[in-house]
Coordinates of C-alpha atoms and ligand atoms in Angstrom, one line a residue:
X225 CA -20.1 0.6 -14.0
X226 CA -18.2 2.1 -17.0
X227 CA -15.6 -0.6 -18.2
X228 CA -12.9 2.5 -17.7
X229 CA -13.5 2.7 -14.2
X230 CA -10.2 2.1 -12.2
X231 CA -11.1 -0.9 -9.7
X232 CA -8.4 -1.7 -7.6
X233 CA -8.9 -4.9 -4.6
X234 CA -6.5 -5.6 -2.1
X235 CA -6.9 -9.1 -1.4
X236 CA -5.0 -10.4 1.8
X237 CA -5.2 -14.0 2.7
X238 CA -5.9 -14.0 6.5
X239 CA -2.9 -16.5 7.5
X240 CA -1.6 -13.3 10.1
X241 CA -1.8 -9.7 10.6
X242 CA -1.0 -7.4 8.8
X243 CA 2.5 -7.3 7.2
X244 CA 3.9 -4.0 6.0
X245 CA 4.2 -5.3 3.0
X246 CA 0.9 -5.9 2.4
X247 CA 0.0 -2.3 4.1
X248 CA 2.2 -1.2 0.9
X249 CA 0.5 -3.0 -1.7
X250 CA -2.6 -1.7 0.0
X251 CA -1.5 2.2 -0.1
X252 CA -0.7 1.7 -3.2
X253 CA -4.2 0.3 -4.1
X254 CA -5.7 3.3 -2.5
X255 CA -4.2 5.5 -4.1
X256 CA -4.4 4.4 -7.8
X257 CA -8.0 4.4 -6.9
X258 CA -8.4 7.8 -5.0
X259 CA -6.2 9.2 -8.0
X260 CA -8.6 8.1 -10.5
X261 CA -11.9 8.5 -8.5
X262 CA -12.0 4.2 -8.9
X263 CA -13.2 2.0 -6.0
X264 CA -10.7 0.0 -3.8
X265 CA -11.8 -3.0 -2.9
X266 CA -11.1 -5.3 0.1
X267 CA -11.5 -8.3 -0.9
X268 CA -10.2 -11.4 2.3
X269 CA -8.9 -14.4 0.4
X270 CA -9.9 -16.9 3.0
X271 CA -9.5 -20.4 1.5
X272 CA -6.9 -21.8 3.0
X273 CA -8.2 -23.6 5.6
X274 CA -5.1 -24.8 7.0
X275 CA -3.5 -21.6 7.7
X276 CA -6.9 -19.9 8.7
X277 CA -5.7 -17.2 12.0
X278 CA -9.3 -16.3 13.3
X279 CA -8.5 -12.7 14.8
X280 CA -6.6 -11.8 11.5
X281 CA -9.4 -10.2 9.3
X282 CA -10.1 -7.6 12.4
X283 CA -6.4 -6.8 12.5
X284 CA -6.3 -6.1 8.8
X285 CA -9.5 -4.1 9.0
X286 CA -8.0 -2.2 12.0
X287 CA -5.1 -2.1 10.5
X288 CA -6.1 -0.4 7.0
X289 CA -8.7 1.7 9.1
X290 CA -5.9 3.2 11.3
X291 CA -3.8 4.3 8.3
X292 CA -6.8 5.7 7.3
X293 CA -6.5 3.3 3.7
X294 CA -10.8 3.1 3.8
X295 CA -12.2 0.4 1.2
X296 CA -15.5 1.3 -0.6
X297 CA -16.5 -2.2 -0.9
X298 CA -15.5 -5.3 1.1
X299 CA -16.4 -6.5 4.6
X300 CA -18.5 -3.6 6.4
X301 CA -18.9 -1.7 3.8
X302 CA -20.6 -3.9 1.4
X303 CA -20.8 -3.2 -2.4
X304 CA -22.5 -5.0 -5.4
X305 CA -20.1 -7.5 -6.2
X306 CA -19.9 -9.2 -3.0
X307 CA -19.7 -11.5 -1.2
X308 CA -16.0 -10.4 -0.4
X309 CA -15.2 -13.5 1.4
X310 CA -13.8 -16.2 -0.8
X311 CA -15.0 -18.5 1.3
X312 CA -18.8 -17.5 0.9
X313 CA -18.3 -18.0 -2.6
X314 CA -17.2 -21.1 -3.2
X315 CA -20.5 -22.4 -5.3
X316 CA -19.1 -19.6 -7.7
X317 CA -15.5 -21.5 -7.9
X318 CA -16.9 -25.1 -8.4
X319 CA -19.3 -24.0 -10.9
X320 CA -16.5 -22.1 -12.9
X321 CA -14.1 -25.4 -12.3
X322 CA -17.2 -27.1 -13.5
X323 CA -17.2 -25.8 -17.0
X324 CA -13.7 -25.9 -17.3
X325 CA -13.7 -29.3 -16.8
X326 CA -16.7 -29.8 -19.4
X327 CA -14.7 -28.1 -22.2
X328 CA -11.9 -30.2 -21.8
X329 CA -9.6 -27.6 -20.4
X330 CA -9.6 -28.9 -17.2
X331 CA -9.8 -33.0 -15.7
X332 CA -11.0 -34.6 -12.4
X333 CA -7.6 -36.3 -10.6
X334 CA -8.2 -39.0 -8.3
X335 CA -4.6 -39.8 -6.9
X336 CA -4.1 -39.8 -3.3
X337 CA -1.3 -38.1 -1.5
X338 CA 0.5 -41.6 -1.0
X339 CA 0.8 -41.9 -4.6
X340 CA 1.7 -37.9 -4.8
X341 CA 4.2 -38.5 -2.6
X342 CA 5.9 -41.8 -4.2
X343 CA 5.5 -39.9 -7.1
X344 CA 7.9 -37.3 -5.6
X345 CA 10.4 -39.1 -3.6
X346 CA 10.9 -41.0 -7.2
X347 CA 11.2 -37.6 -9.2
X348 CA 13.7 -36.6 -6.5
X349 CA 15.9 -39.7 -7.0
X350 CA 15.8 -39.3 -10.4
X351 CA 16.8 -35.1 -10.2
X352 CA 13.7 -35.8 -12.7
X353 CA 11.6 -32.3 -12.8
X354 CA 9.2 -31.8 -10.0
X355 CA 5.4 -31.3 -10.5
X356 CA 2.2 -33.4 -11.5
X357 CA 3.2 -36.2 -13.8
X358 CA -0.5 -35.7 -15.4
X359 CA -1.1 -39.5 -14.5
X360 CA -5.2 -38.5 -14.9
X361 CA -5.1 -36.6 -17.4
X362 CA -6.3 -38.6 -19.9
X363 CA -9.0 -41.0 -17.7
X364 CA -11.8 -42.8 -19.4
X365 CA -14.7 -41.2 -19.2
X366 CA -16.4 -44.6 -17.3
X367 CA -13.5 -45.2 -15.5
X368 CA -13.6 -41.4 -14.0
X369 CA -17.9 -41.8 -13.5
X370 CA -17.1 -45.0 -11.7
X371 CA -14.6 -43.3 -9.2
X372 CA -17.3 -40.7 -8.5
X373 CA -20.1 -42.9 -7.9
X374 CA -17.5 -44.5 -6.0
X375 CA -17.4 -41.6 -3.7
X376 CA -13.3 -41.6 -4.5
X377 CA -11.6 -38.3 -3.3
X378 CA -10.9 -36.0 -6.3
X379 CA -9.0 -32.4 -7.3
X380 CA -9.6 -30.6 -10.2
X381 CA -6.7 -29.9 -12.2
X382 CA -5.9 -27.5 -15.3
X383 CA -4.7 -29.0 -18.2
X384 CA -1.1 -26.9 -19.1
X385 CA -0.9 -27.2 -23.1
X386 CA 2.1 -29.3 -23.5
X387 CA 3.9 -27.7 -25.6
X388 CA 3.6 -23.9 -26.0
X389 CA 4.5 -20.8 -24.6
X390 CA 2.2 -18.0 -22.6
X391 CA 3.2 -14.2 -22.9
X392 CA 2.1 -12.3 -19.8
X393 CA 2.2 -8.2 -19.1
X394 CA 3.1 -6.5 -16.6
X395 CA 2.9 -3.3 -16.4
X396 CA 6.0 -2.3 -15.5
X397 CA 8.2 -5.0 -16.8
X398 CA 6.7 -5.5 -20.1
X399 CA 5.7 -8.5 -21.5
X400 CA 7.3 -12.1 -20.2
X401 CA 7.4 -15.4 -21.8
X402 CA 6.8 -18.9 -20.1
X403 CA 7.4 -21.6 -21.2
X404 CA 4.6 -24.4 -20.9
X405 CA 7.5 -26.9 -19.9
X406 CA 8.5 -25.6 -16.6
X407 CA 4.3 -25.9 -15.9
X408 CA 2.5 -28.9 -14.3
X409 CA -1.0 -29.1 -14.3
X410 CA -2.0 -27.4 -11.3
X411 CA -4.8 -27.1 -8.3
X412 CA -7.3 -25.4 -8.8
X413 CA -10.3 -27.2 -6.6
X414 CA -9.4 -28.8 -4.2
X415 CA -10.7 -32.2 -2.9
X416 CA -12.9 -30.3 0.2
X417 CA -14.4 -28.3 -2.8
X418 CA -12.7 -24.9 -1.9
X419 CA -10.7 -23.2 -4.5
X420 CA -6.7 -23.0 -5.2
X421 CA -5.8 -19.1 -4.9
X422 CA -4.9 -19.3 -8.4
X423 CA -8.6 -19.9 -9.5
X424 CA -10.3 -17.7 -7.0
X425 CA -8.0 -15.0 -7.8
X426 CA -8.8 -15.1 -11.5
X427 CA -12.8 -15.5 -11.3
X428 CA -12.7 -13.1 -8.5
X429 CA -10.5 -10.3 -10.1
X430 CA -13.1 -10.8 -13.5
X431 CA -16.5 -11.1 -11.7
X432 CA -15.0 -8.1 -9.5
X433 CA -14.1 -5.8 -12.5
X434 CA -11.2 -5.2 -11.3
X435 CA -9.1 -2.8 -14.0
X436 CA -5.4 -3.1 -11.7
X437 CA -3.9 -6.0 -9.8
X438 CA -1.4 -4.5 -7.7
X439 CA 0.8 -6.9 -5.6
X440 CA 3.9 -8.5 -5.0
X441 CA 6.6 -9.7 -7.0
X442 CA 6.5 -12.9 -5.7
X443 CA 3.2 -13.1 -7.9
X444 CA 5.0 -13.2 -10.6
X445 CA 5.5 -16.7 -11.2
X446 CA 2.1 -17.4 -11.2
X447 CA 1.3 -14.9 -13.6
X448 CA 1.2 -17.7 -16.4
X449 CA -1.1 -19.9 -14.4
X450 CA -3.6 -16.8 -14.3
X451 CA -3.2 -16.0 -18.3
X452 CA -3.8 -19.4 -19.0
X453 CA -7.0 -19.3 -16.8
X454 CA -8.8 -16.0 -18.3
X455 CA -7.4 -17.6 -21.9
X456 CA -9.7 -20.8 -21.1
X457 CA -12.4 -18.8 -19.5
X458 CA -12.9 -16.6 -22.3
X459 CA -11.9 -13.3 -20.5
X460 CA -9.7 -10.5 -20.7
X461 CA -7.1 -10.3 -18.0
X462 CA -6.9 -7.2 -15.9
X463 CA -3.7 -4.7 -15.8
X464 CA -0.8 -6.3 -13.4
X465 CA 2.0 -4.1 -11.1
X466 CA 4.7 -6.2 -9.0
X467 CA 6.0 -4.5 -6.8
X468 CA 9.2 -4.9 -5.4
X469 CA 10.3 -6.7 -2.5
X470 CA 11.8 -5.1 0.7
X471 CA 15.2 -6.0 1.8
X472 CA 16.6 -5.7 5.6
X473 CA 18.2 -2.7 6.5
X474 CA 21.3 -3.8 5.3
X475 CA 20.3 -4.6 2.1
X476 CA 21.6 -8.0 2.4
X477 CA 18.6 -10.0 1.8
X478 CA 14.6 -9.5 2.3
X479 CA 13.2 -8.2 5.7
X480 CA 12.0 -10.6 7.5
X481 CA 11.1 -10.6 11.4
X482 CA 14.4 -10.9 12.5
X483 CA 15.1 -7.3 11.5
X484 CA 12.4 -6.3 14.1
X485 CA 8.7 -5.2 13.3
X486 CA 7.1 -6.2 10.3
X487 CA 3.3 -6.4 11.1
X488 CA 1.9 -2.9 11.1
X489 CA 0.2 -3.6 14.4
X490 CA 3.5 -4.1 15.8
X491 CA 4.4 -0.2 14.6
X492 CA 1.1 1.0 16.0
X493 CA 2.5 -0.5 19.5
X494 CA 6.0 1.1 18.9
X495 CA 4.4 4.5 18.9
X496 CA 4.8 5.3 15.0
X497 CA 2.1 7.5 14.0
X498 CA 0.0 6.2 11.0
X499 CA 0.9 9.5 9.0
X500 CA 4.8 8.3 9.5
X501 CA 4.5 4.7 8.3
X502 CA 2.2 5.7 5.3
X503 CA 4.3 8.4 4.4
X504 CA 7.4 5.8 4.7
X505 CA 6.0 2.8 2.7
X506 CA 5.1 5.2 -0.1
X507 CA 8.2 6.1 -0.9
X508 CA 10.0 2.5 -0.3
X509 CA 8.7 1.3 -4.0
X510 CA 7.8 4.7 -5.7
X511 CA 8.9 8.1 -6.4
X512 CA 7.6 10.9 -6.9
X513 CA 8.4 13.3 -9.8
X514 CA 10.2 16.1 -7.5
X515 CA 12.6 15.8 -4.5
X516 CA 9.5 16.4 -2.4
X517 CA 9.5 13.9 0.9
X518 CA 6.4 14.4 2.7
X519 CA 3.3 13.8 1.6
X520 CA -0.4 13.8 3.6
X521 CA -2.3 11.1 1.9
X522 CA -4.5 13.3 0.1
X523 CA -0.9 14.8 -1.3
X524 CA -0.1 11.1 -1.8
X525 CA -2.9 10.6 -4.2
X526 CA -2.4 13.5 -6.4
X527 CA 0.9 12.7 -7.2
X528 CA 0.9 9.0 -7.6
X529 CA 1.0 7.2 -10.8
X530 CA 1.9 3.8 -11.7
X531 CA 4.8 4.8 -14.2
X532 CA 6.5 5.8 -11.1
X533 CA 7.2 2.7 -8.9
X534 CA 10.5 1.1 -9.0
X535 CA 10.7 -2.6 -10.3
X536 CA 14.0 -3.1 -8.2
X537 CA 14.0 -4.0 -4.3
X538 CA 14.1 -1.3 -1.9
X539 CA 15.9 -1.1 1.5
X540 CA 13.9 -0.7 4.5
X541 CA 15.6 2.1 6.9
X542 CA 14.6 2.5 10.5
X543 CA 16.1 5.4 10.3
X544 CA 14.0 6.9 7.8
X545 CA 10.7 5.5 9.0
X546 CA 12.0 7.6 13.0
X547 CA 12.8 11.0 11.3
X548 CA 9.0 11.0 9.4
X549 CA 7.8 10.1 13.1
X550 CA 9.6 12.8 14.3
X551 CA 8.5 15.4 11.9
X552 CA 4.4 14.3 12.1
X553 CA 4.4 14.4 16.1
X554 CA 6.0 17.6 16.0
X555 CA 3.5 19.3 13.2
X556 CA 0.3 18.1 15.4
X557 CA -1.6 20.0 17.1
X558 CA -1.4 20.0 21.1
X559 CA -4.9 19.1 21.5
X560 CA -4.3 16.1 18.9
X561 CA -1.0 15.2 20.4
X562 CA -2.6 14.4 23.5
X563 CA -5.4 12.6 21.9
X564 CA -3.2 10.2 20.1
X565 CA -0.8 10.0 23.6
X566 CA -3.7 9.0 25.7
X567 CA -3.9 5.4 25.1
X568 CA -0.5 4.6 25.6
X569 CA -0.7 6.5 28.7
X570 CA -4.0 4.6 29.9
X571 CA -2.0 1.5 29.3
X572 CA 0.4 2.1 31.5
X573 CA -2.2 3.3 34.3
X574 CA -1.2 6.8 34.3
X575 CA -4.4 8.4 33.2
X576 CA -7.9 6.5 33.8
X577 CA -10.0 5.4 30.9
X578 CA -12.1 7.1 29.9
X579 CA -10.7 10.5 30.9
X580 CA -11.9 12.9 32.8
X581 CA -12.0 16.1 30.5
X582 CA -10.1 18.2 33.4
X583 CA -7.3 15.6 33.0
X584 CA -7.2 15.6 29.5
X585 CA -7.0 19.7 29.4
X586 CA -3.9 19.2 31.9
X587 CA -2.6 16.9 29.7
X588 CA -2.8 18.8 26.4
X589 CA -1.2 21.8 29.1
X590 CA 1.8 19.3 28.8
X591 CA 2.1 18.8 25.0
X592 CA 4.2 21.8 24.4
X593 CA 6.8 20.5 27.2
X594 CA 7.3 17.5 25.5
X595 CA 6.4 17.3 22.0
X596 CA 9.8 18.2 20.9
X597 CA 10.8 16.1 22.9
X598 CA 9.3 12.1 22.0
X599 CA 10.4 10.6 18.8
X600 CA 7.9 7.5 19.6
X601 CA 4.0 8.0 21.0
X602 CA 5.6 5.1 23.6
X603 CA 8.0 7.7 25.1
X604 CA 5.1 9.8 26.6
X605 CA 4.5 7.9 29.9
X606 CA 8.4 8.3 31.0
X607 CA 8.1 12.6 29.2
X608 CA 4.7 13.1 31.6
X609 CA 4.7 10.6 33.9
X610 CA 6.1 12.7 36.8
X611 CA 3.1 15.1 36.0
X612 CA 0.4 13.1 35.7
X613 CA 1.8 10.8 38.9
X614 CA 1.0 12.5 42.7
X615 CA 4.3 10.8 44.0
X616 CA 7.3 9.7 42.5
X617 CA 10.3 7.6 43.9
X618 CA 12.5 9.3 46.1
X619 CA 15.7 10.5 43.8
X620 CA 19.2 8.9 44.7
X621 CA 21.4 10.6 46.5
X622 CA 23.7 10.2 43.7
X623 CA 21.3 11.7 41.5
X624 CA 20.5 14.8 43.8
X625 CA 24.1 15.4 44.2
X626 CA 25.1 15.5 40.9
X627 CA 29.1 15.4 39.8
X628 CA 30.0 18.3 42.4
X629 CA 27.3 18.9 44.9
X630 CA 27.7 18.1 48.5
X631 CA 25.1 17.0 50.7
X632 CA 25.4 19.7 53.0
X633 CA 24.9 22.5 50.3
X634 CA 22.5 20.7 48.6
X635 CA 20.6 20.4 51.5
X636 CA 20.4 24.5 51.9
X637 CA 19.7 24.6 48.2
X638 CA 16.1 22.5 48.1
X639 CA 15.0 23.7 52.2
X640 CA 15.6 27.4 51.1
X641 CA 14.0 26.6 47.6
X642 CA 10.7 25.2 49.1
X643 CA 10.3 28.0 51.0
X644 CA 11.0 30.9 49.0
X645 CA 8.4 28.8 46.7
X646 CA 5.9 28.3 49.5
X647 CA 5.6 32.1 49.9
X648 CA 4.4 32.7 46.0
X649 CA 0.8 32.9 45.2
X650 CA 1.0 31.8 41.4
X651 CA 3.1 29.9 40.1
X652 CA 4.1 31.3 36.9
X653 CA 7.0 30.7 34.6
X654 CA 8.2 34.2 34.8
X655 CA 7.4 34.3 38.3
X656 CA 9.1 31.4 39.3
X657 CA 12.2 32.1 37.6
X658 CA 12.7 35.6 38.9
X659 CA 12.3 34.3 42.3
X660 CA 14.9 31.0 42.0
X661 CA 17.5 33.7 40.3
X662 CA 17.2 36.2 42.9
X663 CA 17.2 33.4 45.5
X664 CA 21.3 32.1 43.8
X665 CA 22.2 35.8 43.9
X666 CA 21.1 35.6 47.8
X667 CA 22.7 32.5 48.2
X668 CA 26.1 33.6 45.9
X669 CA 25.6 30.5 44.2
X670 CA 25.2 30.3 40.3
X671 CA 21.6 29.4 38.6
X672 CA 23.1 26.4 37.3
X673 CA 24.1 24.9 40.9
X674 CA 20.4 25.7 42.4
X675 CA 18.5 24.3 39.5
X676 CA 19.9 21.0 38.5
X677 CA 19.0 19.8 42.5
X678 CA 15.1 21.1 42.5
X679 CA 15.0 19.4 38.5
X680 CA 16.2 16.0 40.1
X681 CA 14.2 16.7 42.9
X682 CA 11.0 17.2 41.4
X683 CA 11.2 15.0 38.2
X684 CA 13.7 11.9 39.3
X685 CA 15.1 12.7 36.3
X686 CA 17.9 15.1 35.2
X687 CA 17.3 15.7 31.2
X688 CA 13.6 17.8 31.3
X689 CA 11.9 20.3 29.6
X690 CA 12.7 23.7 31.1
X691 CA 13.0 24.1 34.6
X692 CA 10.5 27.1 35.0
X693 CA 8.0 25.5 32.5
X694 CA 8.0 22.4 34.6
X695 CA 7.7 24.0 37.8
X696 CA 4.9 25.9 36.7
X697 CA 3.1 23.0 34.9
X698 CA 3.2 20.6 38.6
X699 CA 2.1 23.1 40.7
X700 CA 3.1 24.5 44.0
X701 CA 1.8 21.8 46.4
X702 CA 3.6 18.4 44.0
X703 CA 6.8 20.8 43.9
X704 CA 6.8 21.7 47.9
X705 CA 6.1 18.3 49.0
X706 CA 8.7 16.7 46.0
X707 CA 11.5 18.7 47.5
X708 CA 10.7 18.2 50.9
X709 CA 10.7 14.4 49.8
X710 CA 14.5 15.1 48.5
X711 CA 15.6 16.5 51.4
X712 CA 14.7 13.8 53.7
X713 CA 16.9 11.6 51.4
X714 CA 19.8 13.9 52.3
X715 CA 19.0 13.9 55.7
X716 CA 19.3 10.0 55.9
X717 CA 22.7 8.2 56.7
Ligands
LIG42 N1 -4.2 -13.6 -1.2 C1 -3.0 -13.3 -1.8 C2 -2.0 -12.8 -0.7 O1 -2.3 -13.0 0.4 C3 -3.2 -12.2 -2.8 C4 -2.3 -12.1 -3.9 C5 -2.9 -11.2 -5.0 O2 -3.0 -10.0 -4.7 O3 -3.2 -11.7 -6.1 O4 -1.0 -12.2 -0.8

């Protein structure tokens, strides 16, 4: 692989699903990589035991796969620098650690957690500064082979110069400065033998090749702990972007799940459409060079560039994220409309699974009803519902009424309805609404008084797409019986 090669990893821990901003950070990977013709890497950083969630490496692999952010190397797909779970190379780690501690840059600690915690609580009373007091540091080299033969519990931590600064980059803030002071010698294998992140990250991100480390700004602090790494390791630290965080929709303070979804899951259930959400996150920490809003993926890449993604946080609009959901259902097609309405409708038991093609042709049929219509793939069962149902509920007689309709004359209404209706062979927009004009004429009453009762009548509902369109699209025999259904509601007490 040529050292230019842009190799970009995302590299979630699996501790829970997928957050949206992760799914950012991600996009964002993708799309440095697709702009470049690099790789993008998944990479699952699974060494935290502790906080392990076993179904969360298939919801970020079915998460990525549904915004359609495909890795060229990781779990599935394989690739030369694997394995990609840290936790299949942890031999790497401890060997790495290993050295480390062999050229002096690194030092076996034996203390337990009662004397970490002491250690603490005293800090604490003193307001002394927190961290490692480096009480191992300097062991004897018998007294530290003793406590291994011993079979004594140890970590191995890095030794921070003690004095010093370290100058990081980042690519879009420039360089920083830290100061060696505010550092304690940290983790970086722990006692069970498996890695901090801090080490894994570093000997991951080098044996990986990876060119870019795009990620979050909370990442930042530890950006000295890294340089300090590839410094003792002998290596060249890759490229670094922070990205900015996301703050609630009022801009007073970061999301978090109290503003509502935050797991992309969770937006896939709402009935966002993956083009929507993509489309959002991209611009909620970049921006493009034109006033252009919508981009397709393949759009996305073209235009992306590193240069162009804000350092300062960004608001997170609902608002925004429903008008992109909006626009993309209405540009599908019907046929993929009703593809990508179908499972929502299958959960709620309106369609069986898997569908009869017959059923599905009705249903694409209905796309052009409704599509306008649904501003969430989660509206569809209450937009179709009274189509795809053979009864519904008997309307109120509130409902059927209306504001000014009595039950007398709405009565005459849906009986001489059904059977002007019951005489027609097709039943045809134009057909129909020829007949149900004619029929107010007969009846001197306006359109508008006839049609609101057979809507209600036939739907339950009284906002629906076009009366004659509707008509048409549930046939003569669910209309006929629908209105006779009304009218027995009239005709009780
Ligand atoms: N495993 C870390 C996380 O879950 C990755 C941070 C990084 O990209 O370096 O966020």
């Amino acid at each position: 692989m040529s050292k230019d090669t842009v190799r970009v990893r995302f590299a979630p821990s699996p501790t829970g699903y997928l957050h949206i901003g992760g799914a950012r950070t991600a996009l964002y990977d993708w799309l440095l990589a697709k702009k470049t013709g690099g790789r993008f890497i998944l990479r699952i950083e699974d060494t935290d035991r502790n906080r392990f969630v076993p179904d969360a490496v298939q919801d970020i692999k079915d998460s990525l796969t549904w915004m359609g952010l495909t890795w060229d190397e990781g779990p599935d797909a394989g690739g030369e620098y694997g394995p990609y779970y840290q936790s299949e190379r942890l031999a790497l780690y401890q060997k790495y650690a290993e050295e480390l501690v062999k050229a002096g840059k690194a030092y076996y600690c034996f203390c337990t957690s009662e004397r970490l915690e002491e250690m603490r609580k005293k800090q604490e009373e003193a307001s002394a500064p927190s961290g490692y007091d480096r009480h191992c540091r300097d062991l004897p080299a018998d007294l530290i082979q003793k406590n291994r033969v011993a079979g004594l519990k140890y970590v191995i931590r890095f030794k921070v110069p003690r004095t010093g600064k370290t100058k990081v980059y980042d690519e879009l803030r420039g360089e920083m400065v830290f100061d060696h002071e505010t550092l304690d010698d940290f983790v970086i294998l722990k006692s069970d033998g498996f890695p901090t992140y801090h080490l894994a990250s570093v000997i991951d991100d080098h044996l990986m090749e990876i060119s870019h480390v795009i990620r979050g700004d909370e990442w930042i602090i530890s950006m000295p702990r890294h340089f300090l790494l590839y410094q003792a390791l002998g290596w060249e630290p890759p490229a670094f972007v922070h990205l900015p965080i996301f703050l609630s929709p009022d801009g007073k303070g970061k999301l978090s799940k109290r503003h509502g979804a935050t797991g992309v899951r969770e937006f896939k259930e709402k009935g966002y459409l993956p083009e929507a959400l993509v489309n959002f996150l991209l611009l909620l920490g970049w921006h493009p060079a034109t006033d252009e809003e919508v981009f397709t993926l393949e759009e996305a890449a073209t235009a992306f560039s590193v240069e162009r993604i804000s350092t300062s946080p960004v608001s997170f609009s609902l608002d925004k994220l429903d008008w992109y959901n909006g626009l993309y259902i209405r540009q599908l097609s019907h046929e993929e409309l009703a593809k990508r309405c179908l499972p929502y409708l299958q959960q709620d038991g309106l369609l069986p699974d898997p569908c009869p093609s017959a059923q599905f042709t009705y249903l694409v049929s209905l796309m052009p009803l409704v599509q306008e219509r649904i501003k969430y793939l989660t509206e569809i069962s209450e937009a179709v519902g009274y189509f795809l149902r053979d009864e519904i509920e008997p309307p109120s007689k509130e409902l059927l009424l209306g504001k000014k309709g009595t039950v007398e004359e709405t009565r005459v209404i849906l009986s001489e309805v059904a059977k002007v209706l019951a005489s027609l062979t097709e039943f045809t927009e134009e057909g129909l609404e020829q007949t149900l004009r004619a029929l107010a004429e007969k009846l001197q009453m306006k359109p508008g008084q006839i049609f609101m009762p057979v809507r209600v009548a036939v739907t339950g509902q009284t906002a629906t797409p076009g009366l004659f369109q509707l008509l048409a699209a549930l046939g003569k025999q669910k209309v006929i019986g629908r209105l006779k259904q009304a009218s027995a509601v009239l005709a009780a007490q």
